[in-house]
PDB file of N, CA and C in Angstrom:
ATOM      1  N   MET A   1     -13.041   7.983  -0.990  1.00  0.00           N
ATOM      2  CA  MET A   1     -13.450   6.819   0.238  1.00  0.00           C
ATOM      3  C   MET A   1     -13.254   5.360  -0.229  1.00  0.00           C
ATOM      4  N   GLU A   2     -14.684   5.478  -0.988  1.00  0.00           N
ATOM      5  CA  GLU A   2     -15.217   4.564  -1.583  1.00  0.00           C
ATOM      6  C   GLU A   2     -14.299   3.766  -2.061  1.00  0.00           C
ATOM      7  N   VAL A   3     -13.854   4.224  -2.859  1.00  0.00           N
ATOM      8  CA  VAL A   3     -12.214   4.131  -4.476  1.00  0.00           C
ATOM      9  C   VAL A   3     -10.981   3.508  -2.927  1.00  0.00           C
ATOM     10  N   LEU A   4     -11.062   4.161  -1.936  1.00  0.00           N
ATOM     11  CA  LEU A   4      -9.686   3.766  -1.421  1.00  0.00           C
ATOM     12  C   LEU A   4     -10.231   2.249  -0.635  1.00  0.00           C
ATOM     13  N   ARG A   5     -11.087   2.743   0.289  1.00  0.00           N
ATOM     14  CA  ARG A   5     -11.992   1.055   0.573  1.00  0.00           C
ATOM     15  C   ARG A   5     -12.079  -0.397  -0.584  1.00  0.00           C
ATOM     16  N   GLN A   6     -12.213  -0.122  -1.554  1.00  0.00           N
ATOM     17  CA  GLN A   6     -12.214  -0.557  -2.722  1.00  0.00           C
ATOM     18  C   GLN A   6     -10.780  -1.532  -2.794  1.00  0.00           C
ATOM     19  N   ALA A   7      -9.623  -0.293  -2.818  1.00  0.00           N
ATOM     20  CA  ALA A   7      -8.414  -1.007  -2.848  1.00  0.00           C
ATOM     21  C   ALA A   7      -7.916  -1.553  -2.191  1.00  0.00           C
ATOM     22  N   ARG A   8      -8.328  -1.153  -1.050  1.00  0.00           N
ATOM     23  CA  ARG A   8      -7.984  -1.861   0.433  1.00  0.00           C
ATOM     24  C   ARG A   8      -8.437  -3.342  -0.014  1.00  0.00           C
ATOM     25  N   GLY A   9      -9.326  -3.758   0.177  1.00  0.00           N
ATOM     26  CA  GLY A   9     -10.003  -5.035  -0.048  1.00  0.00           C
ATOM     27  C   GLY A   9      -9.720  -5.694  -1.413  1.00  0.00           C
ATOM     28  N   GLN A  10      -9.568  -4.995  -1.831  1.00  0.00           N
ATOM     29  CA  GLN A  10      -8.696  -5.670  -3.836  1.00  0.00           C
ATOM     30  C   GLN A  10      -6.912  -6.336  -3.243  1.00  0.00           C
ATOM     31  N   LEU A  11      -6.668  -5.937  -2.753  1.00  0.00           N
ATOM     32  CA  LEU A  11      -5.425  -5.883  -2.439  1.00  0.00           C
ATOM     33  C   LEU A  11      -5.243  -6.584  -1.568  1.00  0.00           C
ATOM     34  N   ALA A  12      -6.213  -6.609  -0.390  1.00  0.00           N
ATOM     35  CA  ALA A  12      -6.392  -7.726   1.037  1.00  0.00           C
ATOM     36  C   ALA A  12      -6.490  -8.762   0.168  1.00  0.00           C
ATOM     37  N   GLU A  13      -7.319  -9.583  -0.607  1.00  0.00           N
ATOM     38  CA  GLU A  13      -7.813 -10.202  -1.605  1.00  0.00           C
ATOM     39  C   GLU A  13      -6.613 -10.998  -2.484  1.00  0.00           C
ATOM     40  N   LEU A  14      -6.200 -10.160  -3.483  1.00  0.00           N
ATOM     41  CA  LEU A  14      -5.352 -11.167  -4.207  1.00  0.00           C
ATOM     42  C   LEU A  14      -3.648 -11.035  -3.284  1.00  0.00           C
ATOM     43  N   THR A  15      -3.751 -10.127  -1.944  1.00  0.00           N
ATOM     44  CA  THR A  15      -1.925 -11.115  -1.033  1.00  0.00           C
ATOM     45  C   THR A  15      -2.605 -11.467  -0.493  1.00  0.00           C
ATOM     46  N   GLY A  16      -3.713 -12.203   0.073  1.00  0.00           N
ATOM     47  CA  GLY A  16      -4.218 -12.594   1.296  1.00  0.00           C
ATOM     48  C   GLY A  16      -3.112 -11.951   2.442  1.00  0.00           C
ATOM     49  N   MET A  17      -3.009 -10.215   2.829  1.00  0.00           N
ATOM     50  CA  MET A  17      -2.319  -9.886   3.250  1.00  0.00           C
ATOM     51  C   MET A  17      -3.851  -8.515   3.867  1.00  0.00           C
ATOM     52  N   GLU A  18      -3.759  -7.626   4.538  1.00  0.00           N
ATOM     53  CA  GLU A  18      -4.629  -6.653   5.613  1.00  0.00           C
ATOM     54  C   GLU A  18      -4.218  -5.586   5.115  1.00  0.00           C
ATOM     55  N   ALA A  19      -4.668  -4.470   4.216  1.00  0.00           N
ATOM     56  CA  ALA A  19      -4.117  -3.409   4.321  1.00  0.00           C
ATOM     57  C   ALA A  19      -3.714  -2.548   5.348  1.00  0.00           C
ATOM     58  N   GLU A  20      -2.895  -2.253   6.298  1.00  0.00           N
ATOM     59  CA  GLU A  20      -3.184  -1.105   7.231  1.00  0.00           C
ATOM     60  C   GLU A  20      -3.608   0.013   7.078  1.00  0.00           C
ATOM     61  N   SER A  21      -2.699   0.662   5.597  1.00  0.00           N
ATOM     62  CA  SER A  21      -3.381   2.415   5.744  1.00  0.00           C
ATOM     63  C   SER A  21      -3.110   2.645   4.453  1.00  0.00           C
ATOM     64  N   VAL A  22      -3.309   3.522   4.100  1.00  0.00           N
ATOM     65  CA  VAL A  22      -2.343   4.752   2.512  1.00  0.00           C
ATOM     66  C   VAL A  22      -1.746   5.254   2.328  1.00  0.00           C
ATOM     67  N   SER A  23      -0.892   5.558   1.807  1.00  0.00           N
ATOM     68  CA  SER A  23      -0.385   6.864   2.770  1.00  0.00           C
ATOM     69  C   SER A  23      -0.524   7.315   1.020  1.00  0.00           C
ATOM     70  N   SER A  24      -0.602   7.706   0.723  1.00  0.00           N
ATOM     71  CA  SER A  24      -0.988   8.549  -0.607  1.00  0.00           C
ATOM     72  C   SER A  24      -1.884   7.560  -1.129  1.00  0.00           C
ATOM     73  N   PHE A  25      -2.167   8.937  -2.140  1.00  0.00           N
ATOM     74  CA  PHE A  25      -3.122   7.753  -3.749  1.00  0.00           C
ATOM     75  C   PHE A  25      -3.259   9.849  -4.011  1.00  0.00           C
ATOM     76  N   GLU A  26      -2.941   9.652  -5.550  1.00  0.00           N
ATOM     77  CA  GLU A  26      -3.639  10.518  -6.944  1.00  0.00           C
ATOM     78  C   GLU A  26      -4.537   9.860  -7.740  1.00  0.00           C
ATOM     79  N   GLN A  27      -5.314  10.931  -8.397  1.00  0.00           N
ATOM     80  CA  GLN A  27      -5.857  10.396  -9.527  1.00  0.00           C
ATOM     81  C   GLN A  27      -5.452  10.552 -10.583  1.00  0.00           C
ATOM     82  N   THR A  28      -5.026   9.922 -11.772  1.00  0.00           N
ATOM     83  CA  THR A  28      -4.396  10.465 -12.858  1.00  0.00           C
ATOM     84  C   THR A  28      -4.994  10.071 -14.245  1.00  0.00           C
ATOM     85  N   GLU A  29      -4.986  10.106 -15.171  1.00  0.00           N
ATOM     86  CA  GLU A  29      -6.152   9.739 -16.633  1.00  0.00           C
ATOM     87  C   GLU A  29      -6.447   9.076 -17.377  1.00  0.00           C
ATOM     88  N   GLU A  30      -5.660   8.191 -16.186  1.00  0.00           N
ATOM     89  CA  GLU A  30      -6.507   6.373 -16.392  1.00  0.00           C
ATOM     90  C   GLU A  30      -7.505   6.054 -14.870  1.00  0.00           C
ATOM     91  N   GLY A  31      -6.861   6.639 -14.002  1.00  0.00           N
ATOM     92  CA  GLY A  31      -8.041   6.332 -12.496  1.00  0.00           C
ATOM     93  C   GLY A  31      -7.362   6.893 -11.740  1.00  0.00           C
ATOM     94  N   TRP A  32      -6.303   5.742 -10.547  1.00  0.00           N
ATOM     95  CA  TRP A  32      -5.776   6.295  -9.749  1.00  0.00           C
ATOM     96  C   TRP A  32      -4.449   5.151  -9.464  1.00  0.00           C
ATOM     97  N   GLN A  33      -3.707   6.404  -8.418  1.00  0.00           N
ATOM     98  CA  GLN A  33      -2.947   5.479  -8.407  1.00  0.00           C
ATOM     99  C   GLN A  33      -2.551   5.280  -6.587  1.00  0.00           C
ATOM    100  N   LEU A  34      -2.155   4.771  -5.642  1.00  0.00           N
ATOM    101  CA  LEU A  34      -2.290   4.703  -4.552  1.00  0.00           C
ATOM    102  C   LEU A  34      -1.070   4.018  -3.948  1.00  0.00           C
ATOM    103  N   GLU A  35      -0.896   4.707  -2.635  1.00  0.00           N
ATOM    104  CA  GLU A  35       0.939   3.625  -2.246  1.00  0.00           C
ATOM    105  C   GLU A  35      -0.122   3.237  -0.463  1.00  0.00           C
ATOM    106  N   VAL A  36       0.091   1.723  -0.497  1.00  0.00           N
ATOM    107  CA  VAL A  36      -0.723   1.299   0.422  1.00  0.00           C
ATOM    108  C   VAL A  36       0.406   0.120   1.242  1.00  0.00           C
ATOM    109  N   GLU A  37       0.030   0.851   1.900  1.00  0.00           N
ATOM    110  CA  GLU A  37       1.253   0.644   3.705  1.00  0.00           C
ATOM    111  C   GLU A  37       0.220  -1.079   4.333  1.00  0.00           C
ATOM    112  N   VAL A  38       1.132  -2.271   4.100  1.00  0.00           N
ATOM    113  CA  VAL A  38       0.402  -4.140   4.540  1.00  0.00           C
ATOM    114  C   VAL A  38       1.686  -4.391   5.639  1.00  0.00           C
ATOM    115  N   LEU A  39       1.142  -4.677   5.910  1.00  0.00           N
ATOM    116  CA  LEU A  39       1.794  -5.671   6.935  1.00  0.00           C
ATOM    117  C   LEU A  39       2.395  -7.082   7.052  1.00  0.00           C
ATOM    118  N   GLU A  40       3.926  -7.804   6.251  1.00  0.00           N
ATOM    119  CA  GLU A  40       3.961  -8.583   6.057  1.00  0.00           C
ATOM    120  C   GLU A  40       4.436  -9.452   7.103  1.00  0.00           C
ATOM    121  N   LEU A  41       4.683  -9.584   8.042  1.00  0.00           N
ATOM    122  CA  LEU A  41       5.417 -10.221   9.318  1.00  0.00           C
ATOM    123  C   LEU A  41       4.795  -9.618  10.326  1.00  0.00           C
ATOM    124  N   GLU A  42       4.795 -10.352  10.588  1.00  0.00           N
ATOM    125  CA  GLU A  42       3.960  -9.787  12.349  1.00  0.00           C
ATOM    126  C   GLU A  42       5.680 -10.166  12.825  1.00  0.00           C
ATOM    127  N   ARG A  43       5.999  -9.562  14.201  1.00  0.00           N
ATOM    128  CA  ARG A  43       6.831  -9.926  15.132  1.00  0.00           C
ATOM    129  C   ARG A  43       6.339  -9.272  16.403  1.00  0.00           C
ATOM    130  N   VAL A  44       7.406  -9.835  17.720  1.00  0.00           N
ATOM    131  CA  VAL A  44       6.969  -9.213  19.192  1.00  0.00           C
ATOM    132  C   VAL A  44       8.624  -8.849  19.857  1.00  0.00           C
ATOM    133  N   PRO A  45       9.240  -8.124  19.310  1.00  0.00           N
ATOM    134  CA  PRO A  45       8.080  -6.537  19.430  1.00  0.00           C
ATOM    135  C   PRO A  45       7.758  -5.832  17.827  1.00  0.00           C
ATOM    136  N   ASP A  46       6.237  -5.171  17.914  1.00  0.00           N
ATOM    137  CA  ASP A  46       5.546  -4.966  17.103  1.00  0.00           C
ATOM    138  C   ASP A  46       6.662  -3.842  15.990  1.00  0.00           C
ATOM    139  N   THR A  47       7.036  -3.464  16.975  1.00  0.00           N
ATOM    140  CA  THR A  47       8.766  -2.205  16.228  1.00  0.00           C
ATOM    141  C   THR A  47       9.429  -2.765  14.860  1.00  0.00           C
ATOM    142  N   MET A  48       9.557  -4.390  14.825  1.00  0.00           N
ATOM    143  CA  MET A  48      10.341  -5.171  14.505  1.00  0.00           C
ATOM    144  C   MET A  48       9.049  -5.972  13.641  1.00  0.00           C
ATOM    145  N   SER A  49       8.221  -6.324  13.067  1.00  0.00           N
ATOM    146  CA  SER A  49       7.568  -6.719  12.145  1.00  0.00           C
ATOM    147  C   SER A  49       7.947  -5.793  11.425  1.00  0.00           C
ATOM    148  N   LEU A  50       7.748  -6.930   9.854  1.00  0.00           N
ATOM    149  CA  LEU A  50       7.878  -6.510   8.822  1.00  0.00           C
ATOM    150  C   LEU A  50       6.568  -5.821   7.678  1.00  0.00           C
ATOM    151  N   MET A  51       6.959  -3.982   7.056  1.00  0.00           N
ATOM    152  CA  MET A  51       6.071  -4.068   6.141  1.00  0.00           C
ATOM    153  C   MET A  51       6.232  -3.812   5.636  1.00  0.00           C
ATOM    154  N   ALA A  52       5.418  -3.654   4.252  1.00  0.00           N
ATOM    155  CA  ALA A  52       5.950  -3.621   2.813  1.00  0.00           C
ATOM    156  C   ALA A  52       5.113  -1.860   2.362  1.00  0.00           C
ATOM    157  N   SER A  53       5.910  -1.924   0.992  1.00  0.00           N
ATOM    158  CA  SER A  53       4.463  -0.067   1.463  1.00  0.00           C
ATOM    159  C   SER A  53       4.048  -1.124  -0.779  1.00  0.00           C
ATOM    160  N   TYR A  54       2.385  -0.932  -0.917  1.00  0.00           N
ATOM    161  CA  TYR A  54       2.055  -1.412  -2.353  1.00  0.00           C
ATOM    162  C   TYR A  54       1.928  -0.680  -3.065  1.00  0.00           C
ATOM    163  N   GLN A  55       2.594  -0.348  -5.225  1.00  0.00           N
ATOM    164  CA  GLN A  55       2.529   0.814  -5.282  1.00  0.00           C
ATOM    165  C   GLN A  55       0.782   0.127  -6.128  1.00  0.00           C
ATOM    166  N   VAL A  56      -0.198   0.431  -6.383  1.00  0.00           N
ATOM    167  CA  VAL A  56      -2.003   0.491  -6.586  1.00  0.00           C
ATOM    168  C   VAL A  56      -2.215   1.016  -8.022  1.00  0.00           C
ATOM    169  N   GLU A  57      -2.367   0.455  -9.060  1.00  0.00           N
ATOM    170  CA  GLU A  57      -3.596   1.183  -9.806  1.00  0.00           C
ATOM    171  C   GLU A  57      -5.141   0.569 -10.028  1.00  0.00           C
ATOM    172  N   LEU A  58      -5.491   1.454 -10.235  1.00  0.00           N
ATOM    173  CA  LEU A  58      -7.348   1.662  -9.496  1.00  0.00           C
ATOM    174  C   LEU A  58      -7.669   2.004 -11.188  1.00  0.00           C
ATOM    175  N   ASP A  59      -8.841   1.508 -11.970  1.00  0.00           N
ATOM    176  CA  ASP A  59      -9.563   2.338 -13.056  1.00  0.00           C
ATOM    177  C   ASP A  59     -10.289   3.292 -12.595  1.00  0.00           C
ATOM    178  N   SER A  60     -10.994   3.905 -13.455  1.00  0.00           N
ATOM    179  CA  SER A  60     -11.941   4.926 -13.361  1.00  0.00           C
ATOM    180  C   SER A  60     -12.825   5.110 -12.889  1.00  0.00           C
ATOM    181  N   GLN A  61     -13.260   3.122 -12.493  1.00  0.00           N
ATOM    182  CA  GLN A  61     -13.996   2.880 -11.184  1.00  0.00           C
ATOM    183  C   GLN A  61     -13.965   2.266  -9.904  1.00  0.00           C
ATOM    184  N   GLY A  62     -12.760   2.365 -10.356  1.00  0.00           N
ATOM    185  CA  GLY A  62     -11.984   1.824  -9.146  1.00  0.00           C
ATOM    186  C   GLY A  62     -11.768   0.610  -8.626  1.00  0.00           C
ATOM    187  N   GLN A  63     -11.937  -0.131  -9.782  1.00  0.00           N
ATOM    188  CA  GLN A  63     -11.115  -1.931 -10.224  1.00  0.00           C
ATOM    189  C   GLN A  63      -9.932  -1.948 -10.319  1.00  0.00           C
ATOM    190  N   LEU A  64      -9.003  -2.394  -9.229  1.00  0.00           N
ATOM    191  CA  LEU A  64      -7.870  -2.361  -9.296  1.00  0.00           C
ATOM    192  C   LEU A  64      -7.077  -3.014 -10.758  1.00  0.00           C
ATOM    193  N   THR A  65      -5.994  -2.469 -11.638  1.00  0.00           N
ATOM    194  CA  THR A  65      -5.275  -2.557 -12.277  1.00  0.00           C
ATOM    195  C   THR A  65      -4.489  -3.366 -12.717  1.00  0.00           C
ATOM    196  N   GLY A  66      -3.444  -3.001 -11.289  1.00  0.00           N
ATOM    197  CA  GLY A  66      -2.374  -3.347 -11.280  1.00  0.00           C
ATOM    198  C   GLY A  66      -1.579  -3.265  -9.997  1.00  0.00           C
ATOM    199  N   TYR A  67      -0.658  -3.859  -9.667  1.00  0.00           N
ATOM    200  CA  TYR A  67       0.086  -3.285  -8.483  1.00  0.00           C
ATOM    201  C   TYR A  67       1.455  -3.918  -8.564  1.00  0.00           C
ATOM    202  N   ARG A  68       2.157  -3.617  -7.364  1.00  0.00           N
ATOM    203  CA  ARG A  68       3.347  -3.776  -7.030  1.00  0.00           C
ATOM    204  C   ARG A  68       4.571  -3.649  -5.954  1.00  0.00           C
ATOM    205  N   ARG A  69       4.728  -4.242  -5.331  1.00  0.00           N
ATOM    206  CA  ARG A  69       5.906  -3.755  -3.679  1.00  0.00           C
ATOM    207  C   ARG A  69       6.595  -2.890  -4.127  1.00  0.00           C
ATOM    208  N   VAL A  70       7.139  -2.349  -3.605  1.00  0.00           N
ATOM    209  CA  VAL A  70       7.986  -1.076  -3.970  1.00  0.00           C
ATOM    210  C   VAL A  70       9.423  -0.773  -2.810  1.00  0.00           C
ATOM    211  N   ARG A  71       8.759  -1.551  -1.519  1.00  0.00           N
ATOM    212  CA  ARG A  71       9.434  -1.426  -0.646  1.00  0.00           C
ATOM    213  C   ARG A  71       9.098  -1.403   0.735  1.00  0.00           C
ATOM    214  N   ARG A  72      10.537  -2.458   1.768  1.00  0.00           N
ATOM    215  CA  ARG A  72      10.037  -3.006   2.990  1.00  0.00           C
ATOM    216  C   ARG A  72      10.923  -3.105   3.829  1.00  0.00           C
ATOM    217  N   TYR A  73      10.253  -2.573   4.952  1.00  0.00           N
ATOM    218  CA  TYR A  73      11.033  -1.855   5.752  1.00  0.00           C
ATOM    219  C   TYR A  73      10.156  -2.348   7.475  1.00  0.00           C
ATOM    220  N   GLU A  74      10.836  -2.241   9.144  1.00  0.00           N
ATOM    221  CA  GLU A  74      10.804  -2.583   9.320  1.00  0.00           C
ATOM    222  C   GLU A  74      10.067  -1.212  10.496  1.00  0.00           C
ATOM    223  N   ARG A  75       8.620  -2.045  10.752  1.00  0.00           N
ATOM    224  CA  ARG A  75       7.674  -0.502  11.408  1.00  0.00           C
ATOM    225  C   ARG A  75       8.749   0.413  12.118  1.00  0.00           C
ATOM    226  N   GLY A  76       9.195   0.174  13.079  1.00  0.00           N
ATOM    227  CA  GLY A  76       9.541   1.673  14.330  1.00  0.00           C
ATOM    228  C   GLY A  76      11.371   1.586  13.543  1.00  0.00           C
ATOM    229  N   ARG A  77      10.873   1.337  11.545  1.00  0.00           N
ATOM    230  CA  ARG A  77      12.167   2.433  11.394  1.00  0.00           C
ATOM    231  C   ARG A  77      11.995   3.691  10.610  1.00  0.00           C
ATOM    232  N   SER A  78      12.270   4.925  10.690  1.00  0.00           N
ATOM    233  CA  SER A  78      11.921   5.892   9.920  1.00  0.00           C
ATOM    234  C   SER A  78      12.988   6.026   8.094  1.00  0.00           C
ATOM    235  N   ASP A  79      12.028   6.785   7.317  1.00  0.00           N
ATOM    236  CA  ASP A  79      13.171   6.015   6.057  1.00  0.00           C
ATOM    237  C   ASP A  79      13.191   7.775   5.541  1.00  0.00           C
ATOM    238  N   ALA A  80      14.478   7.781   5.642  1.00  0.00           N
ATOM    239  CA  ALA A  80      15.160   8.928   5.445  1.00  0.00           C
ATOM    240  C   ALA A  80      14.486   9.448   3.679  1.00  0.00           C
ATOM    241  N   ARG A  81      14.600   8.142   3.353  1.00  0.00           N
ATOM    242  CA  ARG A  81      15.095   9.347   2.083  1.00  0.00           C
ATOM    243  C   ARG A  81      13.427   9.233   1.209  1.00  0.00           C
ATOM    244  N   ARG A  82      12.861   9.242   2.013  1.00  0.00           N
ATOM    245  CA  ARG A  82      11.356   9.252   1.423  1.00  0.00           C
ATOM    246  C   ARG A  82      10.146  10.333   2.417  1.00  0.00           C
ATOM    247  N   SER A  83       9.927  11.708   1.594  1.00  0.00           N
ATOM    248  CA  SER A  83       9.404  12.936   2.006  1.00  0.00           C
ATOM    249  C   SER A  83       8.164  12.427   1.512  1.00  0.00           C
ATOM    250  N   GLY A  84       7.025  13.157   2.589  1.00  0.00           N
ATOM    251  CA  GLY A  84       5.817  13.420   2.194  1.00  0.00           C
ATOM    252  C   GLY A  84       5.142  12.269   2.062  1.00  0.00           C
ATOM    253  N   GLY A  85       3.981  11.653   1.536  1.00  0.00           N
ATOM    254  CA  GLY A  85       3.045  10.918   0.527  1.00  0.00           C
ATOM    255  C   GLY A  85       3.852  10.307  -0.361  1.00  0.00           C
ATOM    256  N   ARG A  86       4.996  10.602  -1.327  1.00  0.00           N
ATOM    257  CA  ARG A  86       5.379  10.201  -2.293  1.00  0.00           C
ATOM    258  C   ARG A  86       6.984   9.823  -1.986  1.00  0.00           C
TER     259      ARG A  86
END
């Protein structure tokens, strides 16, 4: 859990946006890979807010080594092309 908290904090520091949740994570040979959901643009109503998923890579000590945005979507819209946490 500490690794997840550190990743969210490091991503927020780099992007200036708060991470809302971690939608997937897995241990890799190099450390950890996470997918983090971020609020990019707040709108009214909230279901129209613009969200983004970021792929975040951490080393074995939990330090962020890279990230990239993998998709953007409206909060209220389901994503039929993805299933599960990946």
